[in-house]
Short mmCIF file of C-alpha atoms in Angstrom, two decimals:
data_model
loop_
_atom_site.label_atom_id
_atom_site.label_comp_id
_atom_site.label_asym_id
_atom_site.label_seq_id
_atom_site.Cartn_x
_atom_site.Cartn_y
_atom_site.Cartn_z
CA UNK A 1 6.33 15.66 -35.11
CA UNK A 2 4.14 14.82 -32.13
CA UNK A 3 6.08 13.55 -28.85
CA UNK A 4 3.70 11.14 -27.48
CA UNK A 5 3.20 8.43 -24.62
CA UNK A 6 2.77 4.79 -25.25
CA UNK A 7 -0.65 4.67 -23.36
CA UNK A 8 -1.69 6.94 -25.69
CA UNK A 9 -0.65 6.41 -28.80
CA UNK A 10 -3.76 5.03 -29.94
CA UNK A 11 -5.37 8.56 -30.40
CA UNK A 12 -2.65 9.46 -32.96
CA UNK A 13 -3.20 6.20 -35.64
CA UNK A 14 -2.42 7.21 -38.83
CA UNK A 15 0.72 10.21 -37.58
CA UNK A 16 4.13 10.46 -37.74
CA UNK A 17 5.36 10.88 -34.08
CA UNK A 18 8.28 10.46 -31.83
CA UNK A 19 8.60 8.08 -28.39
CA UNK A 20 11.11 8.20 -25.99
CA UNK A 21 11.57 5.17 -23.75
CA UNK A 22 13.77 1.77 -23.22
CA UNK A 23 14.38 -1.42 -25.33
CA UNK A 24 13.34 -4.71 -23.29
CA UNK A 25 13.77 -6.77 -26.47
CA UNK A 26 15.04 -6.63 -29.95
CA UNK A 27 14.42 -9.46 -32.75
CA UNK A 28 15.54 -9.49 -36.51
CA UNK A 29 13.71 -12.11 -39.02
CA UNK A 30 16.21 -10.86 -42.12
CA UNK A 31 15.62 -7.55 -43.13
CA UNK A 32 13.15 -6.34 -40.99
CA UNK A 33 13.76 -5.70 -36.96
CA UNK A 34 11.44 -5.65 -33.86
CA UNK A 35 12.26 -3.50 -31.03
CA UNK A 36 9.80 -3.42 -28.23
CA UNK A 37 10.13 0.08 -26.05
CA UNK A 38 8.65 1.18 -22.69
CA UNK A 39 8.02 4.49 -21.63
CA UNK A 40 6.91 4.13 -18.44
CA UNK A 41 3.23 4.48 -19.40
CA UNK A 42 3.14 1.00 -21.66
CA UNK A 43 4.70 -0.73 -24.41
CA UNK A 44 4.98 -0.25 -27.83
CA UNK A 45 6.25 -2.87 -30.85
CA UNK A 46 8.81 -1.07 -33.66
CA UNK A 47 9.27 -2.75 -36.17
CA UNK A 48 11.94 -1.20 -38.65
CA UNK A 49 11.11 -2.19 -42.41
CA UNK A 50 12.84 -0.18 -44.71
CA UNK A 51 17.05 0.01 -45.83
CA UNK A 52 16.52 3.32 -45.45
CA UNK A 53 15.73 4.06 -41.12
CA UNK A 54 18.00 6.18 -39.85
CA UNK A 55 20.37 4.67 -36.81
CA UNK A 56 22.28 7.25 -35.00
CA UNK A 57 24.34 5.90 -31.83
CA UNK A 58 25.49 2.57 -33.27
CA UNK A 59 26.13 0.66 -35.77
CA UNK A 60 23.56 -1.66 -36.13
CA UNK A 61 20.39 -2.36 -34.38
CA UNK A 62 21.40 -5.91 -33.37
CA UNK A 63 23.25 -3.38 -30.63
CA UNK A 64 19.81 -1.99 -29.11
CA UNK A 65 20.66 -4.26 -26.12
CA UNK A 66 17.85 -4.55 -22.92
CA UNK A 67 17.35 -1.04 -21.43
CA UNK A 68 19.41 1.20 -23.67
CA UNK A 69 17.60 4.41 -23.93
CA UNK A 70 16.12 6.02 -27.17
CA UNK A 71 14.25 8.48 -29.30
CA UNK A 72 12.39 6.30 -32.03
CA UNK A 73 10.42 8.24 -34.55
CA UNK A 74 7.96 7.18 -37.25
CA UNK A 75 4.45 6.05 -38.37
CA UNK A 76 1.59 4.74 -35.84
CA UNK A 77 0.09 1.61 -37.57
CA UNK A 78 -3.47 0.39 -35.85
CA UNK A 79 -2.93 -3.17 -35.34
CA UNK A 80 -5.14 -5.84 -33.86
CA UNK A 81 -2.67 -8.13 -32.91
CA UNK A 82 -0.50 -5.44 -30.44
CA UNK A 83 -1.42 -5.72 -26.91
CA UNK A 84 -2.43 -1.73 -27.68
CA UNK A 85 -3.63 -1.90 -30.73
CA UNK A 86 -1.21 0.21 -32.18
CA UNK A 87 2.60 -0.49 -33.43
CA UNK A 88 5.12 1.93 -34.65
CA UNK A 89 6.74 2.05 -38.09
CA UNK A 90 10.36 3.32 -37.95
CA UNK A 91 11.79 5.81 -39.87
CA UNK A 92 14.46 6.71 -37.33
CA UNK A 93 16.20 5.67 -34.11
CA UNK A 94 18.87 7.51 -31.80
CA UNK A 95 20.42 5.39 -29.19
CA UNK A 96 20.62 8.20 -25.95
CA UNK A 97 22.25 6.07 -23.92
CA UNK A 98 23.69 2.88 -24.37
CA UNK A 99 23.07 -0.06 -22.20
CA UNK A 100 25.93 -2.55 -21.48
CA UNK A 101 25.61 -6.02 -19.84
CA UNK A 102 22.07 -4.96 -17.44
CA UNK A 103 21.88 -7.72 -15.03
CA UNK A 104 18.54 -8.61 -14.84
CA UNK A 105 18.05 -11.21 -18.22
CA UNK A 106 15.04 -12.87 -19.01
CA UNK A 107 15.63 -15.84 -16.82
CA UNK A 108 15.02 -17.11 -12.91
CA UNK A 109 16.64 -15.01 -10.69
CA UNK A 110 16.84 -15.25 -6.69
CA UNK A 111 15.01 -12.93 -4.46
CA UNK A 112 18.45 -11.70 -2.97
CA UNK A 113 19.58 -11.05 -6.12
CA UNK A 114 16.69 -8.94 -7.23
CA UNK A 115 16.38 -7.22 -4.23
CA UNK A 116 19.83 -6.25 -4.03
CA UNK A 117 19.22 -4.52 -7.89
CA UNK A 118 15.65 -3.40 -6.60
CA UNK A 119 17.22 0.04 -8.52
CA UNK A 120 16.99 -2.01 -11.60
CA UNK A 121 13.77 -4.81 -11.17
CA UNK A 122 11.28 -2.35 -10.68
CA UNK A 123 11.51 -1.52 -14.03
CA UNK A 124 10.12 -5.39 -14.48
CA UNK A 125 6.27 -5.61 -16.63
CA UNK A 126 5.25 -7.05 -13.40
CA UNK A 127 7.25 -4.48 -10.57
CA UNK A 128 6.01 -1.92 -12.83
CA UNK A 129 2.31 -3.45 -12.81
CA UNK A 130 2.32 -3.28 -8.88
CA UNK A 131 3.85 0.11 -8.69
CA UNK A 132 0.74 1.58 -10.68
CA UNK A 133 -1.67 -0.43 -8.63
CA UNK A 134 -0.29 1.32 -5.63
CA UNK A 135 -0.31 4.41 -6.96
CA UNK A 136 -4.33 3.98 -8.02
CA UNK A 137 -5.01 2.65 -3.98
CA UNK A 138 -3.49 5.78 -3.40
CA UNK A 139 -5.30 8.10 -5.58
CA UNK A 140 -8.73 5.82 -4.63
CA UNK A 141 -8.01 6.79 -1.02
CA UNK A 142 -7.42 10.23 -1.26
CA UNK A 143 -10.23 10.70 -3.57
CA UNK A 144 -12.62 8.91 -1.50
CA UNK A 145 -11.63 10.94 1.47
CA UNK A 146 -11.68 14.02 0.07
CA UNK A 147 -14.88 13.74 -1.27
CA UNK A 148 -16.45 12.77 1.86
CA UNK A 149 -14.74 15.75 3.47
CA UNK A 150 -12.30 14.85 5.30
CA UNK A 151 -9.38 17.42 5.66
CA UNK A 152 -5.51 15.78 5.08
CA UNK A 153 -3.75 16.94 7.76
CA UNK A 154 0.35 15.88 8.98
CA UNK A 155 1.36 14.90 11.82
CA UNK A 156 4.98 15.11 12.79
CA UNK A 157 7.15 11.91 12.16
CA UNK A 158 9.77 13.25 15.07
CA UNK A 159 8.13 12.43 18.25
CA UNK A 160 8.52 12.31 22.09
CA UNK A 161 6.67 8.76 22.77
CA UNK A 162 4.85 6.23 21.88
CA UNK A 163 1.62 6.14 20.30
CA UNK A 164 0.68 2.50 21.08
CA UNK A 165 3.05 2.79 24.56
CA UNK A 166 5.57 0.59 22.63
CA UNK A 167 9.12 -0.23 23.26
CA UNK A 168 9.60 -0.81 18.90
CA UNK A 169 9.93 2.15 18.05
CA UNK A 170 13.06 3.74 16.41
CA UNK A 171 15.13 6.40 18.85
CA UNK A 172 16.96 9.42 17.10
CA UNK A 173 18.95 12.04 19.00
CA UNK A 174 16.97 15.43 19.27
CA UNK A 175 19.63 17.84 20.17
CA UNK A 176 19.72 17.05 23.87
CA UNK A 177 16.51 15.23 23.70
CA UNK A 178 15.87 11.48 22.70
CA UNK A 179 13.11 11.20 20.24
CA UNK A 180 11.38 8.52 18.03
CA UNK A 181 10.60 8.21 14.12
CA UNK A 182 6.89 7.76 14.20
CA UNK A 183 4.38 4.54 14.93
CA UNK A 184 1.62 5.90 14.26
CA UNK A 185 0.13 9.46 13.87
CA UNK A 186 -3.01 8.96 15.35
CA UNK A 187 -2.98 10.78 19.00
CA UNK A 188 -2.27 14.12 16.81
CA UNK A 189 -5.05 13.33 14.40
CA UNK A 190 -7.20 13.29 17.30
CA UNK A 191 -6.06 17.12 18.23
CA UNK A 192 -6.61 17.33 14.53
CA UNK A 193 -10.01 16.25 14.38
CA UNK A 194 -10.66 18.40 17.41
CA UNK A 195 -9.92 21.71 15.60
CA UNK A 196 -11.29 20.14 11.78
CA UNK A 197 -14.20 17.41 12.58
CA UNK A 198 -12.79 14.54 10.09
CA UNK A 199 -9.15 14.58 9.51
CA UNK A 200 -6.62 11.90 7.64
CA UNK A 201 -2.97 11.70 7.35
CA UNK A 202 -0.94 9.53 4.54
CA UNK A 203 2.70 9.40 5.48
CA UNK A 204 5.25 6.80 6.43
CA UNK A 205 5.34 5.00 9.84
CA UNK A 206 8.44 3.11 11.46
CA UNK A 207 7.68 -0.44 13.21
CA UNK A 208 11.06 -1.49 15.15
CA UNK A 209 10.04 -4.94 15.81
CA UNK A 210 12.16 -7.97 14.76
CA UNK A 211 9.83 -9.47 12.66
CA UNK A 212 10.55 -11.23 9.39
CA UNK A 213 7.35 -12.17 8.74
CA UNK A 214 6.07 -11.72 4.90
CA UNK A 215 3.08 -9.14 6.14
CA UNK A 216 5.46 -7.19 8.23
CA UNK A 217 8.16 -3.87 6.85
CA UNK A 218 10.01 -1.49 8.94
CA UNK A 219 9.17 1.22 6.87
CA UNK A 220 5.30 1.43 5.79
CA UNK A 221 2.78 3.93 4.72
CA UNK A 222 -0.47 4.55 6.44
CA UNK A 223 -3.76 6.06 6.31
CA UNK A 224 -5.24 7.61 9.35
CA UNK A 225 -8.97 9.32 9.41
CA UNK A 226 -10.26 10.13 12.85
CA UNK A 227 -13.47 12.00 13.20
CA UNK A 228 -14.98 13.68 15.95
CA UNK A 229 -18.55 13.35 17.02
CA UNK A 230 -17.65 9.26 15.88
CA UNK A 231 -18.78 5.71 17.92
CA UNK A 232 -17.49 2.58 16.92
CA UNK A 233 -20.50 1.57 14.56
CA UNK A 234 -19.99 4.53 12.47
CA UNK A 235 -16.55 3.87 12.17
CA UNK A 236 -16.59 0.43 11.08
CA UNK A 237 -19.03 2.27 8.26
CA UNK A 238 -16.64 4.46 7.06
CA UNK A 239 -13.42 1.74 6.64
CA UNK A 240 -15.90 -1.21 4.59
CA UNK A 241 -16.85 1.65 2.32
CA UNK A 242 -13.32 3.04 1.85
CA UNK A 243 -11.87 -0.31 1.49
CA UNK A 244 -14.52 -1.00 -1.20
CA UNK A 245 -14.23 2.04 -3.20
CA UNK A 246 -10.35 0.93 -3.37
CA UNK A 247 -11.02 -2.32 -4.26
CA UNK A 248 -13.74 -1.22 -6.80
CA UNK A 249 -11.66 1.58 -8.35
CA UNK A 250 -8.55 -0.85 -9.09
CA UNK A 251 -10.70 -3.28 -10.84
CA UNK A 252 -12.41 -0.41 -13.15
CA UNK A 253 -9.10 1.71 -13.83
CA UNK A 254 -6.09 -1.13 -13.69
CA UNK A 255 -7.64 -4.26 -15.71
CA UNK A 256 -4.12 -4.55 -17.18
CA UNK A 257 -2.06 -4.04 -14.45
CA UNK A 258 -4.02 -6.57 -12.88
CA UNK A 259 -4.00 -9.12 -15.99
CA UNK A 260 0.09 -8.31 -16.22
CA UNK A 261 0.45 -9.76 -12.56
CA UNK A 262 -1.59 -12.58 -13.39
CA UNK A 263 -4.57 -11.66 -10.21
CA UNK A 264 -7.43 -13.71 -9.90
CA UNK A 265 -10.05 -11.02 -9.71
CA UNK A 266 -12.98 -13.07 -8.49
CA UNK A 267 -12.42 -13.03 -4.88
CA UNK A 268 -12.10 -8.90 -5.42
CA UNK A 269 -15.08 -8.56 -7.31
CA UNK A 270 -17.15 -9.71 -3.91
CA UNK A 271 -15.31 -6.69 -1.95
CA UNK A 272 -18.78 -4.30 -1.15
CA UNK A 273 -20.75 -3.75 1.89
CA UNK A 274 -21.61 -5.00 3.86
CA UNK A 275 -18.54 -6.99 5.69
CA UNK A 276 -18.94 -9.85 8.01
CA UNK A 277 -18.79 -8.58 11.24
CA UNK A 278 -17.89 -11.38 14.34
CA UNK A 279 -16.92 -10.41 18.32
CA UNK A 280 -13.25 -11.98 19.56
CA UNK A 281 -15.59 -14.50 21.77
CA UNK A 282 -16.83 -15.49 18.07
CA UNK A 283 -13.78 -16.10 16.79
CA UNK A 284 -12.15 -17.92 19.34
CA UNK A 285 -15.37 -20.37 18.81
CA UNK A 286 -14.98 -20.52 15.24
CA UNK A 287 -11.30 -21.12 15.80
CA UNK A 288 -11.48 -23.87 17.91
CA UNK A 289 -14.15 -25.77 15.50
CA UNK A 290 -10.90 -26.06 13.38
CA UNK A 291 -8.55 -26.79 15.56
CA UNK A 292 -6.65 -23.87 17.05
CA UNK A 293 -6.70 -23.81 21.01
CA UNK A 294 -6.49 -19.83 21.39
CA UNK A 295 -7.61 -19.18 25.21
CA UNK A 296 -9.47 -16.28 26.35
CA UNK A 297 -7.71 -13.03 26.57
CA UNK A 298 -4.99 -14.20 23.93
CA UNK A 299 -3.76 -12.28 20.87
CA UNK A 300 -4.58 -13.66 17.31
CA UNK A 301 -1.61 -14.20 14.96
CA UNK A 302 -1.25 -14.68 11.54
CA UNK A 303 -2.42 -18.48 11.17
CA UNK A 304 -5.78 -17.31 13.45
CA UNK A 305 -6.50 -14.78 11.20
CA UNK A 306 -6.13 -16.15 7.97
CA UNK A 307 -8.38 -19.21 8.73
CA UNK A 308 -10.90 -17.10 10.14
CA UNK A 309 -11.20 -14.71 7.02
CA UNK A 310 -11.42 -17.94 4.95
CA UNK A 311 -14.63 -18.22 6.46
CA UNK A 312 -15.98 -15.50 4.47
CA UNK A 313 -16.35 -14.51 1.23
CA UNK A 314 -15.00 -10.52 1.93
CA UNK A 315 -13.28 -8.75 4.33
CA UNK A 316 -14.23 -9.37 8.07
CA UNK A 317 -14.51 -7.35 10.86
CA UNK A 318 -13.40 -8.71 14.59
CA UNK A 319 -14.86 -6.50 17.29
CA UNK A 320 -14.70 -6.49 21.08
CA UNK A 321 -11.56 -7.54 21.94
CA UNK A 322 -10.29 -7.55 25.78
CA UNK A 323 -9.15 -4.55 26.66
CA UNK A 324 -5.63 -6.24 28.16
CA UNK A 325 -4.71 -6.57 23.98
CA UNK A 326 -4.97 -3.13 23.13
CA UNK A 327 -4.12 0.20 23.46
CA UNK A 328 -4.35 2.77 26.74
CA UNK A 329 -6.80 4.95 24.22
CA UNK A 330 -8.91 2.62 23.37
CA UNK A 331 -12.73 3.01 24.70
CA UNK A 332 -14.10 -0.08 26.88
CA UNK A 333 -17.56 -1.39 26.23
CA UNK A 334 -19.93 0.36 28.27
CA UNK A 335 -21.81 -3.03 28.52
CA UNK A 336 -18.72 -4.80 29.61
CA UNK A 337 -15.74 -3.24 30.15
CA UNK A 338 -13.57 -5.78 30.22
CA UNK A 339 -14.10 -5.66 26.33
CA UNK A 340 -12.41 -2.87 23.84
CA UNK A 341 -14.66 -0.93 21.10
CA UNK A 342 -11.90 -1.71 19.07
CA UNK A 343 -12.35 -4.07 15.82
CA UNK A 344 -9.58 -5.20 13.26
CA UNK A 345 -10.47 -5.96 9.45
CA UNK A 346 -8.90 -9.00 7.92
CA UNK A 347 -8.90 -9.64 4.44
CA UNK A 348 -9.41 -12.69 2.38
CA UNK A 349 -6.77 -15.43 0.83
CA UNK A 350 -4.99 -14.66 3.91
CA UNK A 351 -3.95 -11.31 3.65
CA UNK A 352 -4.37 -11.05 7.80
CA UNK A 353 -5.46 -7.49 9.24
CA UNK A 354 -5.44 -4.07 7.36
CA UNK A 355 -6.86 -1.87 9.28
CA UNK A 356 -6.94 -1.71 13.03
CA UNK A 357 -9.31 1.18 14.82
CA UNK A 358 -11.37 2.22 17.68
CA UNK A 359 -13.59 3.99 19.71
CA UNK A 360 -11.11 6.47 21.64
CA UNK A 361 -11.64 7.29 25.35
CA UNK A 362 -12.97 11.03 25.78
CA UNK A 363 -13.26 11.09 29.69
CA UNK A 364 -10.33 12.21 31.18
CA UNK A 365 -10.66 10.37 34.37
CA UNK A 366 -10.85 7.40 32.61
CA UNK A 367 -8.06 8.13 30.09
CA UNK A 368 -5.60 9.18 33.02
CA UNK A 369 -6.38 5.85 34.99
CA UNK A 370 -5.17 4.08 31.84
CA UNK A 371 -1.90 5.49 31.40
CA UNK A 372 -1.43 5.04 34.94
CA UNK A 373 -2.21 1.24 33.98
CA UNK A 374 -0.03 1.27 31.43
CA UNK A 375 3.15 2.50 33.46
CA UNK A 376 3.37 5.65 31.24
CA UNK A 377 4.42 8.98 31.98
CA UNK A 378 1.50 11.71 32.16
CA UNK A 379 3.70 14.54 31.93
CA UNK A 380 5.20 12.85 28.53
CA UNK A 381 1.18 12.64 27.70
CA UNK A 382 0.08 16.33 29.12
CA UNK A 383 -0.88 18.23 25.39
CA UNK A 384 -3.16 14.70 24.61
CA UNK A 385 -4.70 14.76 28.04
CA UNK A 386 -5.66 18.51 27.63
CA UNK A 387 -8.16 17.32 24.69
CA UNK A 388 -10.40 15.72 27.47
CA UNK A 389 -10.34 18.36 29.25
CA UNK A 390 -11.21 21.07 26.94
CA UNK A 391 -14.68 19.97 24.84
CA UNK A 392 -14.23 16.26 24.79
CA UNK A 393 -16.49 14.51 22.77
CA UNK A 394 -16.58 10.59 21.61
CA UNK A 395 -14.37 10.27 18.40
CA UNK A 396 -12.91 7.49 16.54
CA UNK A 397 -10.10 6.30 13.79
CA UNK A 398 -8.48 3.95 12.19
CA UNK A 399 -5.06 2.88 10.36
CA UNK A 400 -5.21 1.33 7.80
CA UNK A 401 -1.50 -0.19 6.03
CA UNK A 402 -1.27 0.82 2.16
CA UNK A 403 1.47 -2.08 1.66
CA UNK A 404 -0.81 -4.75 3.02
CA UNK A 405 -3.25 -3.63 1.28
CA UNK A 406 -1.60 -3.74 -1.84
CA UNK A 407 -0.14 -7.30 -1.52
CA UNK A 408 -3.76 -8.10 -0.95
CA UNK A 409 -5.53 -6.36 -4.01
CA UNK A 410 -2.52 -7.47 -6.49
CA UNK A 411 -2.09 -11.41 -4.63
CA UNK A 412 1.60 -11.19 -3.04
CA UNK A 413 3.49 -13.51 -1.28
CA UNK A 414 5.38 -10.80 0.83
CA UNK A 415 4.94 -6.96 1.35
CA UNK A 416 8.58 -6.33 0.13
CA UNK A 417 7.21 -6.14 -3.47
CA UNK A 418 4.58 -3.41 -2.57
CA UNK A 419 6.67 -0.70 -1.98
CA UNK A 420 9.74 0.60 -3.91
CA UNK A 421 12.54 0.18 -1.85
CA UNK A 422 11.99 -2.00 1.23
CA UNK A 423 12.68 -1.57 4.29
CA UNK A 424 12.85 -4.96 6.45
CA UNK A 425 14.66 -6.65 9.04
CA UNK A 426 18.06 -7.47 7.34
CA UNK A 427 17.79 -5.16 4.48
CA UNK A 428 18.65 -0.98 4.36
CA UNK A 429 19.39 -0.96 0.80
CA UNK A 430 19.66 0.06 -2.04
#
């Protein structure tokens, strides 16, 4: 008898085969009983019609309670009415492994609550949904990458310093030696892209900042291509056609997933190149025709740059900003270099910024007056200075967040649903 998967039960209509999964829900109308079963993969109606089913585990099947684990064997039936198409005619059922009293019913629960048994609600239709959407921005990212050769390469997530000459970062003792968990990979990926030409790491980040703002985690996973022989145009080229392959590649292989979580896929459907692309000194004009009073020189925050990308009908690009917002590494404008070639993407229905990149600086004068600027240490900064001294040539990255980008392709409130165990401000477990 043929073990098979849910999501692909359809190809065996018409066989006798066996499923393994987990009762969400059991029914009886008299004689015969429903017992819908996940796998992991889908969801599949049994429906047990005859005296004769087998029931090995208990006693009667008004005891297959929510999540109690079995082996269910019978007789695919095609079946228009089944979300699949398909449901399964019993002939027997062994209970693996009884469930007793799961705490997550079929009812409002609080966000505490569900958090705290994050162990447990992922296994939710809709947790479950999101999980597979990440998992397809994933495989859209790496696939997109790798096809337009860029080489994955890791940088270490022990490190001596900053990457963005911040004091959030997260400080671990290093044998005698205090380290940090990672903010960023980027300054290797440029040594990277040195020795490969177009590089990209995908690996978790640590932000230490106190923030308990619904975009922000402590714990996140990024993307980070940098590419030699790369200016700033070129790079905003490559992020608004990696972001739209994502976007594109959800909506062709996740239609489900995306009709389980109830997304409006309209807005998503107008995700392809090319984006909107407005300077800071743009969007401080813009801003201030509806109402904000953001001064020159001064940071956007979330409220800025949500009503800005509701100006647009896709993701939108900000360029230019002044140099005193951004990083030492950052490249100024030749033609004014008060002004970064650095531009952040912001996505629709305020999602806010998901990717943040630049133009990095390849003279080494230039880079060692900035960390002087910056009060860091050169000696802490010696290996990354050698790169301008040894071949420089004008390169550029980006970062771009998987979790917001997530909450943004499946509609979320907060990034604590995008990723499977969340790590925020108050909260280090489960």
């Amino acid at each position: 008898m043929n073990k098979v998967y849910i999501n692909a039960s359809a190809d065996y209509v018409g066989q006798d085969v066996t499923i393994e999964g987990w009762v969400t829900h059991y029914r009886s109308s008299g004689k015969i009983h429903f017992i819908v079963v996940r796998d992991g993969t889908g969801v599949i109606q049994c429906v047990v019609k005859s005296p004769d089913a087998l029931l090995e585990g208990v006693n009667n099947w008004s005891e297959l309670s929510q999540e109690t684990a079995v082996q269910v064997r019978g007789h695919l039936h095609a079946d228009k009415r089944a979300p699949i198409g398909v449901e399964l005619e019993v002939e027997s059922l062994k209970v693996i492994s009884l469930s007793d009293n799961y705490p997550i019913a079929p009812k409002e629960h609080g966000v505490d609550f569900l958090m705290d048994h994050r162990h447990l609600w992922i296994r939710s239709p809709r947790q479950a949904a999101i999980l597979r959407i990440r998992a397809a921005i994933i495989h859209a990212t790496r696939q997109f990458l790798d096809d337009n050769g860029f080489i994955v390469a890791n940088p270490p997530v022990i490190t001596p310093a900053a990457a963005e000459g911040s004091t959030t970062l997260f400080p671990i003792d290093y044998f005698d030696d205090r380290a940090y968990l990672s903010q960023s990979g980027q300054l290797y990926m440029e040594a990277l892209a040195m020795a490969l030409g177009r590089v990209y790491s995908f690996g978790p980040t640590f932000r230490a900042e106190k923030s308990k703002t619904r975009r922000h985690l402590m714990e996140f996973w990024m993307v980070e291509p940098e590419m030699a022989f790369c200016e700033f145009e070129e790079n905003l080229l490559w992020q608004e056609q990696l972001v739209s392959y994502i976007v594109q590649y959800v909506l062709e292989t996740r239609h489900n997933e995306l009709q389980t979580i109830e997304r409006d896929i309209t807005r998503l459907q107008q995700v392809k190149p090319p984006f909107p692309r407005i300077t800071y000194n743009e969007a401080l004009e813009r801003l201030r025709s509806v109402g904000f009073d953001l001064k020159w020189g001064e940071d956007m925050g979330a409220p800025h740059e949500t009503a800005l990308a509701e100006m647009f009908d896709r993701p939108v690009f900000v360029t230019h900003f002044p140099v005193s917002l951004k990083a030492f590494y950052m490249q100024p404008d030749p033609q004014n270099p008060e002004l970064a070639l650095a531009a952040d993407m912001l996505a629709p229905e305020g999602y806010g910024e998901i990717i943040g990149g630049s133009q990095r600086i390849h003279d080494l004068a230039l880079l060692e007056e900035r960390i002087r600027q910056h009060h860091l240490d050169p000696a802490v900064y010696s290996w990354y200075i050698d790169l301008r001294r040894y071949g420089s040539v004008p390169h550029s990255g980006f970062g771009m967040g998987l979790e917001r980008v997530v909450a943004w392709i499946c509609g979320l409130d907060h990034v604590r649903e995008t990723i499977p165990f969340a790590r925020t401000l108050n909260r280090l477990w489960p």
